[in-house]
Short mmCIF file of C-alpha atoms in Angstrom, two decimals:
data_model
loop_
_atom_site.label_atom_id
_atom_site.label_comp_id
_atom_site.label_asym_id
_atom_site.label_seq_id
_atom_site.Cartn_x
_atom_site.Cartn_y
_atom_site.Cartn_z
CA UNK A 1 0.00 0.00 0.00
CA UNK A 2 0.98 3.62 -0.08
CA UNK A 3 2.88 5.36 2.70
CA UNK A 4 4.40 2.14 4.06
CA UNK A 5 7.98 1.51 5.14
CA UNK A 6 10.20 -1.32 6.36
CA UNK A 7 10.62 -0.98 10.12
CA UNK A 8 13.75 -2.02 12.02
CA UNK A 9 13.81 -1.56 15.80
CA UNK A 10 17.52 -2.08 16.49
CA UNK A 11 17.13 -5.41 18.30
CA UNK A 12 19.01 -8.59 17.40
CA UNK A 13 17.54 -10.17 14.31
CA UNK A 14 15.87 -6.97 13.13
CA UNK A 15 17.08 -7.02 9.53
CA UNK A 16 16.17 -8.14 6.03
CA UNK A 17 18.26 -10.27 3.69
CA UNK A 18 18.00 -10.66 -0.06
CA UNK A 19 20.48 -13.54 -0.13
CA UNK A 20 23.40 -13.83 -2.53
CA UNK A 21 21.76 -14.95 -5.74
CA UNK A 22 19.64 -11.87 -6.43
CA UNK A 23 19.74 -8.76 -8.63
CA UNK A 24 21.45 -6.93 -5.74
CA UNK A 25 24.52 -9.19 -6.11
CA UNK A 26 26.55 -6.53 -7.91
CA UNK A 27 30.28 -6.82 -8.49
CA UNK A 28 31.32 -3.24 -7.79
CA UNK A 29 34.85 -3.96 -9.06
CA UNK A 30 33.43 -4.33 -12.60
CA UNK A 31 30.16 -2.33 -12.47
CA UNK A 32 28.93 1.01 -11.22
CA UNK A 33 26.43 0.80 -8.37
CA UNK A 34 23.83 3.27 -7.16
CA UNK A 35 21.65 2.87 -4.04
CA UNK A 36 19.00 5.29 -2.83
CA UNK A 37 16.14 5.32 -0.33
CA UNK A 38 14.05 7.45 1.98
CA UNK A 39 15.16 6.78 5.57
CA UNK A 40 13.91 7.86 8.99
CA UNK A 41 16.57 7.31 11.68
CA UNK A 42 15.31 6.70 15.22
CA UNK A 43 18.83 6.51 16.67
CA UNK A 44 21.80 8.08 14.91
CA UNK A 45 24.24 6.83 17.55
CA UNK A 46 24.09 3.35 15.98
CA UNK A 47 25.81 2.01 12.88
CA UNK A 48 22.55 2.11 10.91
CA UNK A 49 23.34 -0.03 7.88
CA UNK A 50 21.08 1.02 5.03
CA UNK A 51 22.60 -1.42 2.53
CA UNK A 52 25.37 -3.98 3.12
CA UNK A 53 26.82 -6.81 1.08
CA UNK A 54 28.75 -9.16 3.32
CA UNK A 55 29.30 -12.92 3.62
CA UNK A 56 27.58 -13.11 7.02
CA UNK A 57 25.85 -11.35 9.89
CA UNK A 58 27.59 -12.42 13.07
CA UNK A 59 30.05 -11.28 15.69
CA UNK A 60 32.81 -13.02 13.71
CA UNK A 61 35.35 -10.55 12.38
CA UNK A 62 35.11 -9.98 8.66
CA UNK A 63 34.88 -7.40 5.96
CA UNK A 64 32.00 -6.26 3.81
CA UNK A 65 32.01 -5.90 0.04
CA UNK A 66 29.77 -2.83 0.25
CA UNK A 67 28.53 -0.84 3.24
CA UNK A 68 26.29 2.26 3.22
CA UNK A 69 25.59 3.42 6.77
CA UNK A 70 25.59 5.99 9.53
CA UNK A 71 28.80 5.56 11.46
CA UNK A 72 27.50 6.27 14.96
CA UNK A 73 29.99 8.99 15.96
CA UNK A 74 29.88 11.65 14.69
CA UNK A 75 26.21 10.87 14.64
CA UNK A 76 25.17 13.15 11.76
CA UNK A 77 27.47 11.61 9.11
CA UNK A 78 26.47 9.15 6.39
CA UNK A 79 29.20 6.95 4.87
CA UNK A 80 29.71 4.62 1.94
CA UNK A 81 32.71 2.34 1.62
CA UNK A 82 33.69 -0.94 0.03
CA UNK A 83 36.48 -3.34 0.76
CA UNK A 84 38.67 -2.77 3.80
CA UNK A 85 40.09 0.35 5.35
CA UNK A 86 37.29 1.64 7.55
CA UNK A 87 34.54 4.13 6.90
CA UNK A 88 36.80 7.16 7.09
CA UNK A 89 38.34 6.01 3.80
CA UNK A 90 34.99 6.22 2.05
CA UNK A 91 32.72 8.92 0.74
CA UNK A 92 30.71 10.82 3.34
CA UNK A 93 28.25 13.63 3.91
CA UNK A 94 27.21 15.35 7.14
CA UNK A 95 23.88 16.83 8.17
CA UNK A 96 21.69 13.84 9.05
CA UNK A 97 18.82 14.59 11.42
CA UNK A 98 17.33 12.05 13.79
CA UNK A 99 13.55 11.71 13.78
CA UNK A 100 12.88 13.07 10.27
CA UNK A 101 12.61 11.56 6.79
CA UNK A 102 15.61 12.17 4.52
CA UNK A 103 16.60 11.00 1.07
CA UNK A 104 19.94 9.19 1.03
CA UNK A 105 21.91 7.93 -1.95
CA UNK A 106 25.34 6.62 -2.76
CA UNK A 107 27.11 5.96 -6.03
CA UNK A 108 30.34 4.23 -6.88
CA UNK A 109 31.74 4.85 -10.34
CA UNK A 110 34.10 2.04 -11.26
CA UNK A 111 35.76 3.86 -14.16
CA UNK A 112 37.34 6.55 -11.97
CA UNK A 113 37.13 4.77 -8.61
CA UNK A 114 35.31 7.68 -6.99
CA UNK A 115 32.36 7.21 -4.63
CA UNK A 116 29.81 9.80 -3.60
CA UNK A 117 27.14 10.06 -0.92
CA UNK A 118 24.11 12.34 -1.24
CA UNK A 119 21.82 13.68 1.48
CA UNK A 120 18.57 15.17 0.20
CA UNK A 121 20.17 15.49 -3.24
CA UNK A 122 23.27 17.34 -2.02
CA UNK A 123 26.57 15.51 -2.58
CA UNK A 124 29.19 15.14 0.10
CA UNK A 125 32.90 14.67 -0.38
CA UNK A 126 33.80 12.31 -3.21
CA UNK A 127 36.44 9.78 -2.25
CA UNK A 128 38.45 6.98 -3.75
CA UNK A 129 37.98 4.30 -1.09
CA UNK A 130 40.42 1.41 -0.61
CA UNK A 131 40.47 -1.22 -3.34
CA UNK A 132 37.14 -3.03 -3.38
CA UNK A 133 36.62 -6.73 -3.00
CA UNK A 134 33.91 -8.95 -4.40
CA UNK A 135 32.57 -12.18 -2.95
CA UNK A 136 29.97 -13.90 -5.13
CA UNK A 137 28.51 -15.70 -2.10
CA UNK A 138 28.04 -12.51 -0.08
CA UNK A 139 24.47 -11.71 0.97
CA UNK A 140 22.70 -8.38 0.68
CA UNK A 141 21.34 -7.07 3.99
CA UNK A 142 19.22 -4.11 4.99
CA UNK A 143 19.77 -3.03 8.63
CA UNK A 144 22.60 -5.43 9.49
CA UNK A 145 26.28 -6.03 8.95
CA UNK A 146 29.22 -8.10 10.09
CA UNK A 147 29.40 -6.84 13.68
CA UNK A 148 26.02 -7.92 15.10
CA UNK A 149 24.75 -4.34 15.17
CA UNK A 150 21.23 -3.72 13.97
CA UNK A 151 19.68 -0.46 12.81
CA UNK A 152 16.87 1.52 14.39
CA UNK A 153 15.22 3.11 11.36
CA UNK A 154 12.47 3.04 8.78
CA UNK A 155 13.32 2.53 5.09
CA UNK A 156 11.08 3.06 2.08
CA UNK A 157 11.44 3.29 -1.70
CA UNK A 158 14.81 1.55 -1.73
CA UNK A 159 16.40 1.26 -5.19
CA UNK A 160 19.60 -0.57 -6.11
CA UNK A 161 20.91 -0.01 -9.63
CA UNK A 162 23.83 -1.62 -11.46
CA UNK A 163 25.45 0.23 -14.35
CA UNK A 164 24.45 3.79 -15.17
CA UNK A 165 24.08 6.21 -12.32
CA UNK A 166 20.59 7.65 -11.93
CA UNK A 167 20.49 11.21 -10.62
CA UNK A 168 18.58 11.75 -7.40
CA UNK A 169 16.56 14.51 -9.11
CA UNK A 170 14.92 11.82 -11.28
CA UNK A 171 13.53 10.05 -8.20
CA UNK A 172 10.45 11.61 -6.64
CA UNK A 173 8.60 9.12 -4.42
CA UNK A 174 5.33 9.71 -2.62
CA UNK A 175 5.49 11.82 0.51
CA UNK A 176 6.73 9.70 3.41
#
């Protein structure tokens, strides 16, 4: 129906998986990738993972192929990174507000190795993150990652696109 959203309450097991053999299984080392959604963050002090591709969700140490998230502290920053090297090596944008709907997007352009994050259509700092990895068996998760942290947020109108980058101006969903 209209005006509905996926709800994640931040408790263990509060996530969604698309598995590994789905259209979201994108090799970002050979293809561009673009992810966008409307998100309402209930707690910006968490690592709210909007979109993650990783081999597992557990407390076992490991790296993610792709991670698009809020990094907890500073709590108003949105990050995108792939491969290893930590979130500070990835693209980022500040200005997130807790308790309000915002449009978030990230793009990674393979040809020049630059990634960008957008908040309400405004780009942050473009970065060339560490060399990406790709694991064909990695699963796609919404609201979870490799460190047993789960997001406290609502997500609606999520789009994941391989190949050409779609500008955020071309995406006008219903009012949240």
